[in-house]
Coordinates of C-alpha atoms and ligand atoms in Angstrom, one line a residue:
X583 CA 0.0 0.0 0.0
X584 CA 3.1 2.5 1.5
X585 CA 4.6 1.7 -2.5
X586 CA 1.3 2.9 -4.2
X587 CA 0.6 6.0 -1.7
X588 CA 4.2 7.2 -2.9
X589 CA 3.8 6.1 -6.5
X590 CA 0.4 8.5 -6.5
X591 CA 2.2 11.2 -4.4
X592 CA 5.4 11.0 -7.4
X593 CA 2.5 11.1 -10.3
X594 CA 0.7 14.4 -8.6
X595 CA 4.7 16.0 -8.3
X596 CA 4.8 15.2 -11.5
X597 CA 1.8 16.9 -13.0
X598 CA 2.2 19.9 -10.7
X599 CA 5.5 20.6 -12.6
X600 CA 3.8 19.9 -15.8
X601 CA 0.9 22.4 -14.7
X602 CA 3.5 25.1 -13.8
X603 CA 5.0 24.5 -17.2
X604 CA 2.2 25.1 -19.1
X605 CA 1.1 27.9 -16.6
X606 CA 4.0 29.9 -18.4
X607 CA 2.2 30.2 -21.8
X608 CA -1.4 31.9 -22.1
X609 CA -1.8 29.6 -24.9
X610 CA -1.5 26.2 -22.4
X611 CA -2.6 27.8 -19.3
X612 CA -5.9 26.4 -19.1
X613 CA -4.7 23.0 -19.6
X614 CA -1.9 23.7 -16.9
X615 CA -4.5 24.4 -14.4
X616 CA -6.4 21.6 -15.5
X617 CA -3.4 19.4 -14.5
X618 CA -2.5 20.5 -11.1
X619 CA -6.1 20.4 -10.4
X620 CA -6.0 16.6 -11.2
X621 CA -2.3 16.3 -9.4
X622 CA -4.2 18.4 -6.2
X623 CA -6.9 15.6 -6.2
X624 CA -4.9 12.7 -6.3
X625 CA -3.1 13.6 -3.7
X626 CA -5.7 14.0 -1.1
X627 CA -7.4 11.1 -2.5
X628 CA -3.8 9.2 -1.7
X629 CA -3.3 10.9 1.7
X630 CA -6.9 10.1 2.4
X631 CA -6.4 6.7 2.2
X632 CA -3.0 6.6 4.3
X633 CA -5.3 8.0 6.9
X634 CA -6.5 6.0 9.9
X635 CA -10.2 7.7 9.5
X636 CA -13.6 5.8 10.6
X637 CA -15.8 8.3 9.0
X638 CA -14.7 10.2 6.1
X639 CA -18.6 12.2 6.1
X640 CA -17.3 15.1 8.1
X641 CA -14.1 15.4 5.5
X642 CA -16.3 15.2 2.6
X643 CA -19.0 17.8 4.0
X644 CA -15.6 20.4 4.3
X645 CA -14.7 19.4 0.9
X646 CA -18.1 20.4 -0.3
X647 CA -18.2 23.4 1.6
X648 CA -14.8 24.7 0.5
X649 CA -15.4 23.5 -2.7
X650 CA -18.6 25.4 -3.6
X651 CA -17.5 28.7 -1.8
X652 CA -14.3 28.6 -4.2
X653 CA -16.8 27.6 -7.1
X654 CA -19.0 30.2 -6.7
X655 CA -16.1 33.2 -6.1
X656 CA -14.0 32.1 -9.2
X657 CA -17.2 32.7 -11.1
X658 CA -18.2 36.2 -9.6
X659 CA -15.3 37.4 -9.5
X660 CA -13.9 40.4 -11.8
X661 CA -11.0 40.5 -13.2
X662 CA -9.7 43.1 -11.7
X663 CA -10.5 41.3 -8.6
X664 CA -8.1 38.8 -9.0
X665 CA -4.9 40.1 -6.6
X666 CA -7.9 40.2 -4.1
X667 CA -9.1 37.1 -4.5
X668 CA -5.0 35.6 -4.4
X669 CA -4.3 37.7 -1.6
X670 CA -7.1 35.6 0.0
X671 CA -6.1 32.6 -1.1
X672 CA -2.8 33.1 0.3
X673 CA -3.9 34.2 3.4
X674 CA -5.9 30.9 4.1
X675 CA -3.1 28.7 2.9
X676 CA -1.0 30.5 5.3
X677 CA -3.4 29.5 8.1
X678 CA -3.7 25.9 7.2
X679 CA 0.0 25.8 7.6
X680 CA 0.0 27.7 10.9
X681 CA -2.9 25.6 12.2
X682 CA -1.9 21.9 11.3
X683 CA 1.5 22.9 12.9
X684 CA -0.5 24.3 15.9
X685 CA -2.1 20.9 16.5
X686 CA 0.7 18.8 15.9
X687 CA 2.8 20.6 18.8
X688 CA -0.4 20.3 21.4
X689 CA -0.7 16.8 20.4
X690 CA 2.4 15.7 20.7
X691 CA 3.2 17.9 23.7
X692 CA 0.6 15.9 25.8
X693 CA 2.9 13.6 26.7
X694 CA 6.5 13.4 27.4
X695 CA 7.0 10.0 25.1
X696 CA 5.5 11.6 21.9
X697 CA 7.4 15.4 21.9
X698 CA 8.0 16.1 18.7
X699 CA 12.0 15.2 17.7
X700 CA 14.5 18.2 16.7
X701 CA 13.5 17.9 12.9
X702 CA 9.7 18.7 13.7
X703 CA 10.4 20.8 16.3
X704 CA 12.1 23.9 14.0
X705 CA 9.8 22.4 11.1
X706 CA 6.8 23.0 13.7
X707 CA 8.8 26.6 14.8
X708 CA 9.1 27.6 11.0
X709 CA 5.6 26.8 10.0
X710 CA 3.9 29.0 13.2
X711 CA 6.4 32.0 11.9
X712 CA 5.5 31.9 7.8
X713 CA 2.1 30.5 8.1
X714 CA 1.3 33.4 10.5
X715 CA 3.1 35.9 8.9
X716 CA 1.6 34.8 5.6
X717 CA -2.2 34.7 6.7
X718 CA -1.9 38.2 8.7
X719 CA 0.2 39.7 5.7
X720 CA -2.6 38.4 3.3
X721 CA -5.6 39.7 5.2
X722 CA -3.8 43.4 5.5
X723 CA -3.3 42.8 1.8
X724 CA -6.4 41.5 0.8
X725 CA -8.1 44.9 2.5
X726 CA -5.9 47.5 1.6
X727 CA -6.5 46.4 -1.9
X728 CA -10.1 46.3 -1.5
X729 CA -10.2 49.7 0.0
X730 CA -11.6 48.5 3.5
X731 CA -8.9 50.0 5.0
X732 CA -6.6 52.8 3.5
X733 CA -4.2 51.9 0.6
X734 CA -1.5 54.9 1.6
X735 CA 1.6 53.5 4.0
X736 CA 0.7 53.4 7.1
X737 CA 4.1 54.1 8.8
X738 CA 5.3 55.0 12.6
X739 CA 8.6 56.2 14.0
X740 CA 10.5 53.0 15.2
X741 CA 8.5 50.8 12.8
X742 CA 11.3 49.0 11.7
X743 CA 14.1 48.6 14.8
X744 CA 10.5 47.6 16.6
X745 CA 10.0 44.4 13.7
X746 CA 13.3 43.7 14.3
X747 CA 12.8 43.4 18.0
X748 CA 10.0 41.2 17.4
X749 CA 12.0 38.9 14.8
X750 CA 14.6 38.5 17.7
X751 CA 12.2 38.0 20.1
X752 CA 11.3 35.4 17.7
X753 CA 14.2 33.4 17.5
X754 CA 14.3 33.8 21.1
X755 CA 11.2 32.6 21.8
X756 CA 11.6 29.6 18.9
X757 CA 15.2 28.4 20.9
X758 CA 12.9 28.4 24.5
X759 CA 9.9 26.7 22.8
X760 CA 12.7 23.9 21.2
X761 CA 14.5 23.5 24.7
X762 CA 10.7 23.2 26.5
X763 CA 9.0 21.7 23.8
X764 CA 6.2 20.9 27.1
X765 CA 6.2 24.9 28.3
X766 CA 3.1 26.3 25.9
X767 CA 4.0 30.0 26.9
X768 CA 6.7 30.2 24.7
X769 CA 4.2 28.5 21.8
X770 CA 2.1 31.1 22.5
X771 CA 4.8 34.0 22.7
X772 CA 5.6 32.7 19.2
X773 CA 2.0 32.4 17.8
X774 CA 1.1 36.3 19.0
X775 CA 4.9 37.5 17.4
X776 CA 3.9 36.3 14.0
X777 CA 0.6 37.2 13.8
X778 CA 2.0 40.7 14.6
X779 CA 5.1 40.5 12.0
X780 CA 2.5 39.6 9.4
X781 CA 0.2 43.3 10.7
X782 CA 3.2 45.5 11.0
X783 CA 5.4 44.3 8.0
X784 CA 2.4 45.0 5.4
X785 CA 1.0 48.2 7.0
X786 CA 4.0 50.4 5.4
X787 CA 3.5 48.9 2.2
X788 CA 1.4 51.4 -0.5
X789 CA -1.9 49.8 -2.1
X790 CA -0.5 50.3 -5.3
X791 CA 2.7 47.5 -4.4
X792 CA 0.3 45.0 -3.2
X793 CA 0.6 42.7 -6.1
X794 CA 4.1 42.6 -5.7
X795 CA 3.6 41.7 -1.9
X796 CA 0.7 39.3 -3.0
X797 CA 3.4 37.7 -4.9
X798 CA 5.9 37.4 -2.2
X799 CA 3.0 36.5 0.3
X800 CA 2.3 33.4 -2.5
X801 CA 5.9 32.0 -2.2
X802 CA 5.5 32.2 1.7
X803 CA 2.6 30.4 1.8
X804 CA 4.3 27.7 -0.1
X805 CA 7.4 27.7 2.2
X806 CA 4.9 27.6 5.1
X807 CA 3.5 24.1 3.5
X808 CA 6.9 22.7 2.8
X809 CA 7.7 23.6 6.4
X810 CA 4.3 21.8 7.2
X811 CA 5.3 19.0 5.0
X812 CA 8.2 17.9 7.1
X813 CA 6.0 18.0 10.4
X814 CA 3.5 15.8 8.7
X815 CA 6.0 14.0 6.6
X816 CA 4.1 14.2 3.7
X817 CA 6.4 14.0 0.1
X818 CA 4.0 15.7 -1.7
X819 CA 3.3 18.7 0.3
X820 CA 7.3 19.5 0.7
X821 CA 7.0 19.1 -3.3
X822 CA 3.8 21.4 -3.4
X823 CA 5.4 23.9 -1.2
X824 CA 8.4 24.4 -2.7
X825 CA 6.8 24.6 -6.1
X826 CA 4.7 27.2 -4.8
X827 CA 7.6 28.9 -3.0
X828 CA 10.3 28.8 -5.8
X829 CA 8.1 30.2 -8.4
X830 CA 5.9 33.0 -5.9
X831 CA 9.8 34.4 -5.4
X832 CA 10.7 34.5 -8.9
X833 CA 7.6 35.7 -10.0
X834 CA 8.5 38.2 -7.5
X835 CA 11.7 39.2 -9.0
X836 CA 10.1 39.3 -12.5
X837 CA 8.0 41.7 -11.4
X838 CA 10.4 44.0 -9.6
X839 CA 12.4 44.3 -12.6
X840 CA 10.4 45.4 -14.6
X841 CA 9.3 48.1 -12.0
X842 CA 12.8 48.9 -11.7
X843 CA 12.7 48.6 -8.0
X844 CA 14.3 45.9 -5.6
X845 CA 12.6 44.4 -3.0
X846 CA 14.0 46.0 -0.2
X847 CA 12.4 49.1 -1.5
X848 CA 9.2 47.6 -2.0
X849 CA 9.3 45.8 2.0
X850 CA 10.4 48.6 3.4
X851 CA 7.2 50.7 2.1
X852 CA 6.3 54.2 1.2
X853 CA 6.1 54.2 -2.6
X854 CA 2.2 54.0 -2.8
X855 CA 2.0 57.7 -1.4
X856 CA 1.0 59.8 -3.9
X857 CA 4.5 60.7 -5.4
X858 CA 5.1 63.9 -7.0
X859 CA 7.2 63.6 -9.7
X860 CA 8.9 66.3 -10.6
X861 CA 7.4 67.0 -14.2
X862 CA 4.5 68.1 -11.6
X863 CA 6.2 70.5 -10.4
X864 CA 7.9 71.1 -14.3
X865 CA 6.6 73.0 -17.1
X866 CA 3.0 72.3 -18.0
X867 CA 1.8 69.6 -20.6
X868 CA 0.4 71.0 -23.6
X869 CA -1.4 68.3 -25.5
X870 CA -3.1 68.2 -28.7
X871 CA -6.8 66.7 -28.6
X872 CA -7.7 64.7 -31.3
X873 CA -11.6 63.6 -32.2
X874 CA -13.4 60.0 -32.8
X875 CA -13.8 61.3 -36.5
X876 CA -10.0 61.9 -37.0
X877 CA -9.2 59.0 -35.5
X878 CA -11.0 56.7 -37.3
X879 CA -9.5 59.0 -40.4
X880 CA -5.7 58.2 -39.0
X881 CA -6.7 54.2 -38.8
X882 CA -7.9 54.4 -42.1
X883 CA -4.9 55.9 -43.6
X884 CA -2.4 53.9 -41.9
X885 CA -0.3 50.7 -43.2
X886 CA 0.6 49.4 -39.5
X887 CA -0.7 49.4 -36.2
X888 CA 0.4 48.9 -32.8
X889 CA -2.2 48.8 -29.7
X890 CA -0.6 49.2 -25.9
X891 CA -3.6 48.0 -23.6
X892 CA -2.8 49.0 -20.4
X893 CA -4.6 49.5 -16.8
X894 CA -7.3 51.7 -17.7
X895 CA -8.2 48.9 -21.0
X896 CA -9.2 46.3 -17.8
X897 CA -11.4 49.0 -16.0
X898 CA -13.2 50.3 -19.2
X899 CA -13.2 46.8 -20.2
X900 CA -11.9 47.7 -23.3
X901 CA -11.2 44.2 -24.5
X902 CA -14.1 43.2 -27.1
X903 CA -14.3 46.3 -28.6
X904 CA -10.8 46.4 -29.1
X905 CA -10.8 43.3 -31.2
X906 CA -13.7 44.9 -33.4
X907 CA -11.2 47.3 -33.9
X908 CA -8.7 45.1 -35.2
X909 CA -11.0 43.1 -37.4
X910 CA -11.7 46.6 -39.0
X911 CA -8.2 47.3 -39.8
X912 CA -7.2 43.3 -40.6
X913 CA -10.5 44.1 -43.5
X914 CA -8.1 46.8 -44.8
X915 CA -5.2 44.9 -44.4
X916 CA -3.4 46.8 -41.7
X917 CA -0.8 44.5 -40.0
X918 CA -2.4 45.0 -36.5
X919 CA -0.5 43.9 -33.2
X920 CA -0.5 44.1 -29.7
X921 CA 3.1 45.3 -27.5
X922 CA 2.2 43.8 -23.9
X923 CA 4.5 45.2 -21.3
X924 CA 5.2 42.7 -18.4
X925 CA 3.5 44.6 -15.8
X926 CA 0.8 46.5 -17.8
X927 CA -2.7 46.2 -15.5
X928 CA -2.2 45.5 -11.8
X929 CA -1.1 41.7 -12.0
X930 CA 1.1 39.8 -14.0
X931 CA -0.5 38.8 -17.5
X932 CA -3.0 40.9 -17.0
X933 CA -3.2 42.3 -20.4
X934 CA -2.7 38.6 -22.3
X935 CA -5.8 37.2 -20.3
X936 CA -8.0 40.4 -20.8
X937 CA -7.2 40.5 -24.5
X938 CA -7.5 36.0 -24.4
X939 CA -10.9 36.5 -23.2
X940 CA -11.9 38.5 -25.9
X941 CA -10.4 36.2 -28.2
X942 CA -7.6 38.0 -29.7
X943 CA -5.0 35.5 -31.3
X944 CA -1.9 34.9 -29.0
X945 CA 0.2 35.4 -31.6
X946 CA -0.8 38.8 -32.4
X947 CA 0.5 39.6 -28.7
X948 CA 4.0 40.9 -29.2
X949 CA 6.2 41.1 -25.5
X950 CA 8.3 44.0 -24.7
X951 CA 11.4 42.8 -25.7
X952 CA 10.2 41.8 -29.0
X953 CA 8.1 45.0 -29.9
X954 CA 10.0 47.6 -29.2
X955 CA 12.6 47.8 -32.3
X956 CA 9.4 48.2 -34.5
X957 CA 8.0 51.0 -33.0
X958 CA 9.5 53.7 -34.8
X959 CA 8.5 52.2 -38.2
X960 CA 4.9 51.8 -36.9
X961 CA 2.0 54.4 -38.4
X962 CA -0.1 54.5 -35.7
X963 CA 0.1 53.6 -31.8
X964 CA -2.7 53.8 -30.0
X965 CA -2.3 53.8 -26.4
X966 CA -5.5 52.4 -24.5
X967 CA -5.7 52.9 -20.4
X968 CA -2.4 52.9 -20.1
X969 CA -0.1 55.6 -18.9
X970 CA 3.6 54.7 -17.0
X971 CA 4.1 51.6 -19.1
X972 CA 4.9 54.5 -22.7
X973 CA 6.3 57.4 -20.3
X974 CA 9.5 58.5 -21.7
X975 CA 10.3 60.0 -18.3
X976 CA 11.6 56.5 -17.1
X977 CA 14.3 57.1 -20.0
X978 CA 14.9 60.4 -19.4
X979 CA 14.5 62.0 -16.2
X980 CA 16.8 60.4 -13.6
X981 CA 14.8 62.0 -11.0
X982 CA 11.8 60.5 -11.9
X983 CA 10.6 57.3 -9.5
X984 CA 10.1 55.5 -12.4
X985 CA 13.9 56.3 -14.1
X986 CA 15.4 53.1 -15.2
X987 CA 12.5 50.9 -15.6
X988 CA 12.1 49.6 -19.0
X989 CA 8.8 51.1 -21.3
X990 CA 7.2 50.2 -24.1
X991 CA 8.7 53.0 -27.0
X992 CA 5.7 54.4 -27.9
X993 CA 7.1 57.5 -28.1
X994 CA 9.0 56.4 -31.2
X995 CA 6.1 55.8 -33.5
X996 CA 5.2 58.2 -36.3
X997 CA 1.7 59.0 -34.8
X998 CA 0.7 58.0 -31.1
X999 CA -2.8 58.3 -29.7
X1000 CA -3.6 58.0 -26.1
X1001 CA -7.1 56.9 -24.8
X1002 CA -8.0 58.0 -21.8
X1003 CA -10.3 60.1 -19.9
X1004 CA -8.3 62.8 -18.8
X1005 CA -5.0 63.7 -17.9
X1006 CA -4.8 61.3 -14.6
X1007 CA -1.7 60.3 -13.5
X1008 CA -1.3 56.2 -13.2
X1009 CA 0.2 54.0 -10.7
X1010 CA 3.1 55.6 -10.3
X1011 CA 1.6 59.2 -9.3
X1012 CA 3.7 61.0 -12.0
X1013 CA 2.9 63.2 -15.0
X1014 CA 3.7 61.4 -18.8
X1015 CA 6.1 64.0 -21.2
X1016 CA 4.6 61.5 -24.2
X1017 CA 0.6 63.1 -23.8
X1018 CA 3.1 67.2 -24.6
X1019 CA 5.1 65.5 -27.6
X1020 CA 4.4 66.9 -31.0
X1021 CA 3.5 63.4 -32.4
X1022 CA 0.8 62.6 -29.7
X1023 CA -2.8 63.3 -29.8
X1024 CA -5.4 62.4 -26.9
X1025 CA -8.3 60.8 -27.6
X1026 CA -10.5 61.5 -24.3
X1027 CA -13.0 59.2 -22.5
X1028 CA -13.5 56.3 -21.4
X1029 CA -11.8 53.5 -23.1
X1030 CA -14.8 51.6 -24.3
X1031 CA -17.2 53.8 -25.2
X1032 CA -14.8 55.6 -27.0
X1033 CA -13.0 52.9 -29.5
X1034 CA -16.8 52.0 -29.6
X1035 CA -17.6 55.2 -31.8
X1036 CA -14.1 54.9 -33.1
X1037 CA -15.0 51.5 -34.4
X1038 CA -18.7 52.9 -35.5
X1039 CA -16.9 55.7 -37.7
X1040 CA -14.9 53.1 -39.6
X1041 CA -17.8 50.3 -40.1
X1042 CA -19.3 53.7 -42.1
X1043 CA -16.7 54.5 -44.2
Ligands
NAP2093 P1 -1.2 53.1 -15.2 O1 0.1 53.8 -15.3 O2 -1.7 52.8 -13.9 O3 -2.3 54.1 -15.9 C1 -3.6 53.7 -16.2 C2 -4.3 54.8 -16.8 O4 -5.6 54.3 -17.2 C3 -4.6 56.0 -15.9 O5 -3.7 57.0 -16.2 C4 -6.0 56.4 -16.2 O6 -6.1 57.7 -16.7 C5 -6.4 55.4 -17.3 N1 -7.8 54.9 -17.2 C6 -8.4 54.5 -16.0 N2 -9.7 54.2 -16.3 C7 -9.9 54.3 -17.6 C8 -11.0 54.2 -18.5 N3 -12.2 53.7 -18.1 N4 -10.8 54.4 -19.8 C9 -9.6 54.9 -20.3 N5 -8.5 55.1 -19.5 C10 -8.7 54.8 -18.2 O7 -1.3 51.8 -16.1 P2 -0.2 51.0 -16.9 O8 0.4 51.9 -17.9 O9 -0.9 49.7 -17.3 O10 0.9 50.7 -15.9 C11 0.8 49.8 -14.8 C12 1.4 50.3 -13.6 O11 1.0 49.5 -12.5 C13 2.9 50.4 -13.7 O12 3.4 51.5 -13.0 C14 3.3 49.1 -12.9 O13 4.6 49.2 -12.3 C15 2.2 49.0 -11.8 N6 2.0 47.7 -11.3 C16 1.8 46.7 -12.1 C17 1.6 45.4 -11.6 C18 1.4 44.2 -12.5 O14 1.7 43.1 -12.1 N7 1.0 44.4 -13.7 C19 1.7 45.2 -10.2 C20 2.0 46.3 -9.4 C21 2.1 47.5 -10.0 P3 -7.4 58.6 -16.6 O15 -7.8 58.6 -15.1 O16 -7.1 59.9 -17.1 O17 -8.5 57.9 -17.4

């Protein structure tokens, strides 16, 4: 039986890499979730089965539960929801880990014969500290996002030597716990310390970097199940976790590179607040306006075409009307493509599963990398609800918070025209140079209604 239990435990593994890999491409995403899903199942039927249960009616009802509550949210849920919904996720994964470790150290601390051994004591230790910091981090997340409680830094004098106190305290309190495993006060010293760490470390942290915390808080709540994996000594959860843990941290990094900040900067908070840049406090932007009319007129006349879909595309909900767009100028065979910047929107691939759902090829959606050399022998860019991805500031104004981080060169393009609905700044708080260049016109409104009449004027023509 031991032989089969590992066998199935080796086959999920398996097709939780597999998942991952496919995860990578929009193209074989679906399928990718489709396979951890299956690899998820098998293993708790397997670790099911290793278990010495009499009645599995009580396991099933929570499966159903859980199950239908995660059923019915994936379905409600908006898109732009999603970092919400993860942040959530994350939190609860965090507290599985922080509660299975809970009740292994009561039970085995009930006796003197069963205290847990040096390997699950730290495992036990390590799995209070992330799981705890993970599920407070991810509730503080989950509501500044949502805008229960302010998105701004919340920040106090002494916030940081005072989370460093508490991380000693930590280890402190983890060597007393180790030395008297049977002694719960210093369990409980340990259980209150990373709750707090969780409360305290994502309080500084602006609204606007959540996703990148959401990320981090992902590879945590993997470690915290690989931690939880050795208490339980279960082969597939240490597999799971460190899945979940290697990739949340890279992810991570991804994203932090292309917001040309480190980590540090992002931890240690403050960037969220409104920042102004100083092409605020520069000469003003004078734009040219451009109408639905003369757009339409410029999309007529043009041999090439380059959309950059960007935050404001997701809230306008842009998507559909965008592809009418493009059927419109593939009827007068205008090479029509897509430059997706990696952290366009508010979460990673935002922009490839907005533009996916509204069943735009994936080979019309051209990365960064790849895009940028053609720009300056592309007619027309049209810039939809986006804003810091195209702002030439991050090229050219060292004092700009954005300087360094690598954009999309719009700029470059013969003609550019930006959709948006006025002349808000984006994430990043700071005023776009492109919107006063000579070859950019600004289409205003809202995204969709406005490539709607766009779209209109050229079925007429
Ligand atoms: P952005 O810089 O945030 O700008 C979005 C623009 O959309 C705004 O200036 C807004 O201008 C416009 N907008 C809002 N609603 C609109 C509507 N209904 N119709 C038309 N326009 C609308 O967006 P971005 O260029 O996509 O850049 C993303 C930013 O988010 C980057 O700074 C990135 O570092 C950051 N970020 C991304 C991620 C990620 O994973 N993707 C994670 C964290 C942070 P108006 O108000 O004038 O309309």
């Amino acid at each position: 039986m031991s032989i089969l239990i590992q066998i199935a435990y080796l086959i999920s593994s398996i097709l939780f890499i597999v998942g991952i890999k496919k995860l990578g491409k929009t193209k074989s995403a679906r399928e990718g979730n489709i396979y951890s899903a299956v690899g998820m199942l098998l293993a708790i039927a397997a670790t099911l089965v290793t278990l010495d249960i009499l009645s599995f009616v009580e396991i099933f009802v929570c499966i159903l539960i859980g199950g239908s509550i995660g059923l019915y949210v994936s379905q409600k849920v908006e898109m732009t929801k999603i970092p919400e919904m993860v942040a959530l996720f994350n939190g609860f994964g965090g507290l599985a880990s922080f509660a299975v470790a809970l009740s292994d150290y009561f039970l085995k601390t009930q006796s003197v014969d069963t205290y847990p051994d040096s390997v699950n004591a730290v495992s036990i230790i390590v799995s209070v500290l992330i799981g705890g910091v993970t599920f407070t981090g991810s509730m503080i997340a989950y509501l500044k996002l949502d805008g229960k409680i302010s998105g701004s830094p919340i920040t106090f004098k002494g916030q940081h030597p005072l989370n460093l106190i508490l991380l000693i305290g930590f280890v402190v309190a983890g060597v007393l716990t180790y030395m008297n495993p049977g002694d719960p006060i210093f369990m409980i010293a340990l259980i209150v310390i990373s709750l707090l760490l969780g409360v305290l470390t994502v309080m500084p942290i602006g609204g606007a970097d959540m996703p990148v915390v959401i990320s981090l808080l992902n590879s945590y709540s993997g470690m915290a199940a690989c931690a939880t994996g050795f208490i339980l000594n279960n082969n597939v959860l240490i597999v799971a976790g460190s899945l979940v843990g290697a990739s949340g941290i890279i992810l991570t990094q991804i994203m932090c590179k292309a917001m040309n900040r480190s980590l540090t900067n992002v931890l240690l908070g403050g960037f969220g607040q409104t920042v102004a840049g100083p092409a605020a406090d520069g000469p003003q932007i004078i734009v040219k306006e451009i109408g639905v009319e003369e757009t339409a007129m410029l999309f007529e006349s043009a041999s090439s075409v380059l959309v950059v879909p960007g935050y404001g595309m997701a809230v306008a909900q842009a998507q559909h009307v965008i592809r009418e767009l493009m059927e419109q100028c593939e009827k007068r065979n205008i090479d029509f493509k897509f430059a997706i910047h990696p952290v366009a929107g508010r979460m990673p691939g935002h922009m490839n599963v907005l533009l996916a759902e509204a069943n735009i090829s994936y080979d019309k959606l051209i990365e960064m990398e790849s895009i940028n050399d053609e720009f300056p022998n592309t007619d027309l860019v049209l810039v939809v609800g986006a804003n810091d991805v195209v702002n030439p500031a991050a090229r050219t104004n060292p004092e700009s918070p954005i300087y360094g981080m690598p954009i999309l060169n719009a700029d470059k393009a013969k003609t550019v025209i930006v959709c948006k609905r006025s002349m808000g700044k984006g994430y990043a708080g700071i005023e776009n140079e492109l919107f006063g260049y000579p070859n950019c016109l600004m289409l205003f409104g809202d995204a969709k209604q406005t490539i709607t009449k766009v779209v209109g004027e050229l079925k007429e023509m």
